[in-house]
mmCIF file of C-alpha atoms in Angstrom:
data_model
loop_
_atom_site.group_PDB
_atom_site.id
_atom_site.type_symbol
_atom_site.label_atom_id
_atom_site.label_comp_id
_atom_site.label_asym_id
_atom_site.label_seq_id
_atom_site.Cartn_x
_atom_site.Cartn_y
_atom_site.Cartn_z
ATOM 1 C CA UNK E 431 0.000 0.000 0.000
ATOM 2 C CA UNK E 432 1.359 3.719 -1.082
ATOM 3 C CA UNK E 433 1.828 6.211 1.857
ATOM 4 C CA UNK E 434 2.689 9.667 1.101
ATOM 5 C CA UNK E 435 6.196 9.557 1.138
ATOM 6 C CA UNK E 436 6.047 6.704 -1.608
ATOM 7 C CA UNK E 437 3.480 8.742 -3.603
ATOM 8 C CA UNK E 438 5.774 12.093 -3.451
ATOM 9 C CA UNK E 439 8.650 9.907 -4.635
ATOM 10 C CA UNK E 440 7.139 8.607 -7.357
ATOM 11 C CA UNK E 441 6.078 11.422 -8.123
ATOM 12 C CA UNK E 442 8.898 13.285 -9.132
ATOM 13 C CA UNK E 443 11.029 10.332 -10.164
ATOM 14 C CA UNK E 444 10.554 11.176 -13.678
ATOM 15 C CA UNK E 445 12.343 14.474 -13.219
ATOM 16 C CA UNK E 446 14.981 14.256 -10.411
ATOM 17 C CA UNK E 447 18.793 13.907 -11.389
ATOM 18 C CA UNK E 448 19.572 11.258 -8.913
ATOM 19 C CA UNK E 449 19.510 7.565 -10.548
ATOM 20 C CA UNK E 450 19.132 6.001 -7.073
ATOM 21 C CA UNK E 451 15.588 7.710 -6.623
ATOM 22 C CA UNK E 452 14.340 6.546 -10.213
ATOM 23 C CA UNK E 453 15.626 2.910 -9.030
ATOM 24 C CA UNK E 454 13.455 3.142 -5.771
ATOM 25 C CA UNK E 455 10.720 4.616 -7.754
ATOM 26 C CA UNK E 456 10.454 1.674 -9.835
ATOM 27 C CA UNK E 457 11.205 -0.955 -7.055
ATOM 28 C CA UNK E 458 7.906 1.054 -4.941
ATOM 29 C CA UNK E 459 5.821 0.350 -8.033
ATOM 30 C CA UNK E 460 7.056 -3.214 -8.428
ATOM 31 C CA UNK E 461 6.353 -4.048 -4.783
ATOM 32 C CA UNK E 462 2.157 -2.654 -5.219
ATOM 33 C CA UNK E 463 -0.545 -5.103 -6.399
ATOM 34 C CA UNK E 464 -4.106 -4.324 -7.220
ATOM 35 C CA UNK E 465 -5.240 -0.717 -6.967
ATOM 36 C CA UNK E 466 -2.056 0.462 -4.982
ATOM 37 C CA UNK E 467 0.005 -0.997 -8.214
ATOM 38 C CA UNK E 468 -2.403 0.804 -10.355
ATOM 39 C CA UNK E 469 -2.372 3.914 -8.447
ATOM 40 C CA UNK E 470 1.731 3.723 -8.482
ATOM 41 C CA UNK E 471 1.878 2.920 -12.360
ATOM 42 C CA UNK E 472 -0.618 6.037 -12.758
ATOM 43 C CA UNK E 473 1.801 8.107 -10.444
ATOM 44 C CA UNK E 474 5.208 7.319 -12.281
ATOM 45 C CA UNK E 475 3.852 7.945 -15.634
ATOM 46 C CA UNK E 476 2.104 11.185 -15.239
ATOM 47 C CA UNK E 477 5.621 12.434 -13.766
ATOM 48 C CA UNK E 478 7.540 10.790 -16.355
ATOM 49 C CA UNK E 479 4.775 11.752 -18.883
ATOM 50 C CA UNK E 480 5.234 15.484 -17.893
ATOM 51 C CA UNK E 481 9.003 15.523 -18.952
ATOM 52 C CA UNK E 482 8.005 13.681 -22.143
ATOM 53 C CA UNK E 483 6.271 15.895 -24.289
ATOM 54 C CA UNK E 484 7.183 17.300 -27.617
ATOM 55 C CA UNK E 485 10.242 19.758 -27.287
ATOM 56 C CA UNK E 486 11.953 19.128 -30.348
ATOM 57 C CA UNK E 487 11.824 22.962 -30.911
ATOM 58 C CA UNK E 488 13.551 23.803 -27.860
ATOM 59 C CA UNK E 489 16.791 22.332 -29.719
ATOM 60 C CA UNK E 490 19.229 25.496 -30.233
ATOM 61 C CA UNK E 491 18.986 26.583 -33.544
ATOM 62 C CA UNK E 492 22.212 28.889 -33.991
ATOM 63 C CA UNK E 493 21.854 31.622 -31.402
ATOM 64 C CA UNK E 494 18.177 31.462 -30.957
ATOM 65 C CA UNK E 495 15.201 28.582 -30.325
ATOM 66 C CA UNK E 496 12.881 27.365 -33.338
ATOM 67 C CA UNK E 497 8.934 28.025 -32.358
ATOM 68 C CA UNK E 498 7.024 25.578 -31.896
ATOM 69 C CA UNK E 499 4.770 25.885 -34.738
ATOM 70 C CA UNK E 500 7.758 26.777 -37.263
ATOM 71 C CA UNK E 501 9.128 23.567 -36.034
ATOM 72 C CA UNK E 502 6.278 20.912 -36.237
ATOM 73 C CA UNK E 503 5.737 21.807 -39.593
ATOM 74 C CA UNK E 504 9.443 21.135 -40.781
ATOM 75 C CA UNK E 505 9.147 18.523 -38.187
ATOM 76 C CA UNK E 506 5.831 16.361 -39.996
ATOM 77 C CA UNK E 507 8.032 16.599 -43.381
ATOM 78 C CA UNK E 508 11.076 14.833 -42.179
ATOM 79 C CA UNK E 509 12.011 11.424 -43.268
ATOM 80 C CA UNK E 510 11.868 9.317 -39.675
ATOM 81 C CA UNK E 511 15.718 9.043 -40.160
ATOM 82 C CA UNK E 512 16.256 12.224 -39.669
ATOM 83 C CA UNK E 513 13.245 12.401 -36.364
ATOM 84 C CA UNK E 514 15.660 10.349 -34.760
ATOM 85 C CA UNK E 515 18.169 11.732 -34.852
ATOM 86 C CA UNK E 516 16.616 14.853 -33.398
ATOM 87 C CA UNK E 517 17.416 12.643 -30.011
ATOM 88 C CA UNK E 518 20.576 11.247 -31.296
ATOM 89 C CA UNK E 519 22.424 14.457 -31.943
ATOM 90 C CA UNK E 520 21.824 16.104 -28.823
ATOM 91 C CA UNK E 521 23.166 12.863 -27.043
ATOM 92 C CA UNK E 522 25.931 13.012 -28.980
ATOM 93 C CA UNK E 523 26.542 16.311 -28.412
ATOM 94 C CA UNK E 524 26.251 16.199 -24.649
ATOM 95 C CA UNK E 525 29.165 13.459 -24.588
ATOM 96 C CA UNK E 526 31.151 14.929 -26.517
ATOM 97 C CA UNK E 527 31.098 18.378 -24.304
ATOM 98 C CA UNK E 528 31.519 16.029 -21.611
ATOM 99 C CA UNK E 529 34.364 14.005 -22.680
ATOM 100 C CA UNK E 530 32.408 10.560 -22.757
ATOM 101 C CA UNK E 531 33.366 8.067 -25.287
ATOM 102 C CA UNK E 532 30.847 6.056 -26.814
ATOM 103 C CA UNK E 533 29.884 4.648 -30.281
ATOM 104 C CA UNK E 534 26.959 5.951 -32.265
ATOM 105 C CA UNK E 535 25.240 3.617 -34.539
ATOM 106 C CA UNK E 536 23.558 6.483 -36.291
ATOM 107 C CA UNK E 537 20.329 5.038 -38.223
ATOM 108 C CA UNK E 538 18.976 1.377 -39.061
ATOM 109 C CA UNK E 539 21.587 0.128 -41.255
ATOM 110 C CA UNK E 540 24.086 1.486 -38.326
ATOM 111 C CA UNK E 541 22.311 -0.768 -35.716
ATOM 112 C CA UNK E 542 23.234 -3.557 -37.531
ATOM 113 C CA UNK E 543 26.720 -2.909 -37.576
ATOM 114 C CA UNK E 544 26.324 -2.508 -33.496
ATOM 115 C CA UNK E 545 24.386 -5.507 -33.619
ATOM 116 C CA UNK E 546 27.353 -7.515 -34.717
ATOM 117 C CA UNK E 547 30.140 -5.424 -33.578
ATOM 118 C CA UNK E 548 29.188 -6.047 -29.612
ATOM 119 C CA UNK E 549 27.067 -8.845 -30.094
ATOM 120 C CA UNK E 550 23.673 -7.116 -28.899
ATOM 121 C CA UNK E 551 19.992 -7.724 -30.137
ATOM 122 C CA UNK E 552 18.699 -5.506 -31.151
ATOM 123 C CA UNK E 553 21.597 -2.889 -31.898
ATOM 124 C CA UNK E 554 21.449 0.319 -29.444
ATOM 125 C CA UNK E 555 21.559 3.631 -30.447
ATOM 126 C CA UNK E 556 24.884 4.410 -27.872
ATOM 127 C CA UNK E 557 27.238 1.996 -26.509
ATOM 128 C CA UNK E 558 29.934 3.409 -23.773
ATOM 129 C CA UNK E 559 32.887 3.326 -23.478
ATOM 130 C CA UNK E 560 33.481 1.597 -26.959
ATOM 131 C CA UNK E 561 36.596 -0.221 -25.836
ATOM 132 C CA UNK E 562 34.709 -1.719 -22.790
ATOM 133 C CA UNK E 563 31.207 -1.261 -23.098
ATOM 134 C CA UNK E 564 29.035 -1.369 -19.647
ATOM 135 C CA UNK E 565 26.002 1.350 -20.568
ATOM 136 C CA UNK E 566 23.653 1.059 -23.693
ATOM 137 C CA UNK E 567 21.604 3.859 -24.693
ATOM 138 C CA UNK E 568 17.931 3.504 -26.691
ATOM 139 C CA UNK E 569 16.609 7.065 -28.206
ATOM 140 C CA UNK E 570 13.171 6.700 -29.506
ATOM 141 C CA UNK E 571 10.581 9.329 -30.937
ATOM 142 C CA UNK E 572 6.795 8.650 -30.787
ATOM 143 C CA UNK E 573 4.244 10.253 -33.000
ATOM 144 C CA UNK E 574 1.500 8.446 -31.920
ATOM 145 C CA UNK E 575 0.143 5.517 -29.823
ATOM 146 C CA UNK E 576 1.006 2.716 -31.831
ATOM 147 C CA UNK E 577 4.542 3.635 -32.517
ATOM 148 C CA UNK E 578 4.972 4.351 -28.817
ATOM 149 C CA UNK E 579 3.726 0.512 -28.116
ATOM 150 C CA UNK E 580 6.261 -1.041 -30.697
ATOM 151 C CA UNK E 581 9.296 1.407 -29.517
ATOM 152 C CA UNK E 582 8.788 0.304 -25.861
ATOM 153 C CA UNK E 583 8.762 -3.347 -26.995
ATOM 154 C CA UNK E 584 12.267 -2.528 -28.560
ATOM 155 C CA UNK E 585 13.379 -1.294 -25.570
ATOM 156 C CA UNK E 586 11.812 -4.077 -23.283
ATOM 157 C CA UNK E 587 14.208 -6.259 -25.759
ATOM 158 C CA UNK E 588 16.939 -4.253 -25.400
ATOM 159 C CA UNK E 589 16.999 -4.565 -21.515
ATOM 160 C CA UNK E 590 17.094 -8.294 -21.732
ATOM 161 C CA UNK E 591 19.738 -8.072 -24.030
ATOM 162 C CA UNK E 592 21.870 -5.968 -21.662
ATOM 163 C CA UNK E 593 20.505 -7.816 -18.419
ATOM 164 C CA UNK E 594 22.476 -11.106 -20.341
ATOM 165 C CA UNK E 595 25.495 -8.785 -20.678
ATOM 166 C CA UNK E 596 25.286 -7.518 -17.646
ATOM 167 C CA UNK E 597 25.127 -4.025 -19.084
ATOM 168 C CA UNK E 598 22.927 -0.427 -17.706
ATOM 169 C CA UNK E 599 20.320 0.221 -19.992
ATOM 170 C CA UNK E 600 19.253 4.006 -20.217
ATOM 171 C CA UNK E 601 16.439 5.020 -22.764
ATOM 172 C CA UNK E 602 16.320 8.599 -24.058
ATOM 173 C CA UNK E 603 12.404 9.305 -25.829
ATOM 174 C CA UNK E 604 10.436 11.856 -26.961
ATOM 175 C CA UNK E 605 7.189 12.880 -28.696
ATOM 176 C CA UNK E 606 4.042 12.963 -28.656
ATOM 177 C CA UNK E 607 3.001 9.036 -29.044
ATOM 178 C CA UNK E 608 4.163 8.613 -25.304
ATOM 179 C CA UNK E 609 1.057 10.795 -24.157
ATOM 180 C CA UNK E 610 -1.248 8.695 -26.267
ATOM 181 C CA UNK E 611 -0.081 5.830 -24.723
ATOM 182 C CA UNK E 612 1.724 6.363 -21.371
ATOM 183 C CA UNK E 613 1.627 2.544 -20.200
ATOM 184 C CA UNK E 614 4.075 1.980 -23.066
ATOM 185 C CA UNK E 615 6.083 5.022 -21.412
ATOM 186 C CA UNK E 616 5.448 2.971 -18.233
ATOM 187 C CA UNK E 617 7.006 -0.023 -19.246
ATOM 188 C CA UNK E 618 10.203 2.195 -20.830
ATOM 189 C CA UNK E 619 10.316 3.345 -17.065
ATOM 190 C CA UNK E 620 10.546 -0.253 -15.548
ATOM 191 C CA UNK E 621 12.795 -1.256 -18.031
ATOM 192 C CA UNK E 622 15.584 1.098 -18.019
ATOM 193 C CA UNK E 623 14.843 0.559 -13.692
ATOM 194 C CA UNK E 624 13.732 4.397 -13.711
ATOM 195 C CA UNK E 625 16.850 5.697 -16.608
ATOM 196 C CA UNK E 626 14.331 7.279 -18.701
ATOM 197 C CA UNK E 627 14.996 10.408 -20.118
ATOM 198 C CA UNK E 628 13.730 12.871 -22.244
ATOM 199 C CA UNK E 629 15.375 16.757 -24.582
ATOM 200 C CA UNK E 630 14.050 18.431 -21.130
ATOM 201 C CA UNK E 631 15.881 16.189 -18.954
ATOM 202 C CA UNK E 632 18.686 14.922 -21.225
ATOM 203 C CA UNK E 633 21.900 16.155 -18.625
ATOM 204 C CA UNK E 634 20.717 13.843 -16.050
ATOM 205 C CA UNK E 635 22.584 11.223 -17.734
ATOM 206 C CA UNK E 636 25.820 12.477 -17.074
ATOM 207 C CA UNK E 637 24.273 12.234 -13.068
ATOM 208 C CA UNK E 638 24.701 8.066 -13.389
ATOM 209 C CA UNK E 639 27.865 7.269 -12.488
ATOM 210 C CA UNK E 640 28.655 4.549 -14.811
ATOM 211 C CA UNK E 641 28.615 7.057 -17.604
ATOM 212 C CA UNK E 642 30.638 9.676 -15.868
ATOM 213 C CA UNK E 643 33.072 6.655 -15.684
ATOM 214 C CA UNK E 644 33.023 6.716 -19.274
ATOM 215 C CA UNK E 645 35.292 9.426 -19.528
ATOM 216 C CA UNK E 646 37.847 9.750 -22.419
#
């Protein structure tokens, strides 16, 4: 049964930098059965939910921000190739300005290349360090409800795929699919044991210390 402590946590899970409360979070929920369970699955995905939206068009653009209607135009007439990597590139970017080294797939044809390069199925997004890998990053965008369900199944994959390899699994998503469906955003959540992140929340991932670890 939730008490108030355990519904405050869960709460803000989806938006605090510290890994350890995002773990808890998830092992609260995990620990509920009938309506408390519901009530704690209803919890962690409205505060997940809330740092999930669409904010593709708060991605610097030069010296200023795109506006949001500017950008979801431009943004319904990309190819999906180039939709993900509207997650990819800021990832990318925030290792790089904080000396991480990883490996980028970049794209489908790229995952494949992970896939048999570290022996993974299916092929993340990010794996850090290269030399030694111990995190794996997912980054999936979600126009609507049933691209939200099939993305989370990829990532529920992915997480048995690292459990075998004993690797961290972190997801990074986005759009607005996840609102149309926020179970699926729920079962990202349990997943990744809370390492969900989203553009508005991207930085905490340099809070987990196994990535900090992957310093160049």
């Amino acid at each position: 049964m939730l008490n108030d402590a355990d519904r405050q946590l869960l709460a803000k899970a989806g938006t605090t930098p510290n890994p350890t409360v995002r773990r808890q979070a998830v092992a609260i929920t995990l620990a509920q059965s009938g309506a408390a369970r519901d009530e704690a699955n209803d919890l962690l995905g409205r505060g997940f939910l809330g740092a999930t939206q669409p904010s593709f068009h708060y991605i610097p653009k030069g010296d200023s921000m795109a506006g949001e209607a500017v950008f979801e135009i431009a943004y319904q007439n990309a190819y999906s190739e180039v939709k993900g990597n509207l997650l990819e590139q800021p990832i990318a970017d925030l290792f790089d300005a904080g000396g991480i080294s990883y490996y980028r797939s970049g794209g489908a044809a790229g995952a494949a290349l992970t896939e048999r390069k570290f022996g993974l199925s299916p092929g993340p997004d990010f794996v850090l360090p290269e030399e030694s890998p111990t995190v794996i990053i997912e980054s999936k965008v979600a126009e609507d409800g049933g691209t939200a369900r099939d993305k989370a199944a990829r990532i529920k994959n992915a997480s048995e795929s690292a459990r075998e390899r004993g690797l961290l699994l972190c997801a990074v998503v986005d759009g607005k699919g996840w609102s149309e469906r926020p179970s699926a955003l729920v079962d990202i959540v349990m997943a990744t044991e809370g390492r969900t992140y989203s553009l508005l929340t991207l930085a905490h991932l340099l809070d987990i210390p196994e990535i900090v670890a992957a310093g160049a």
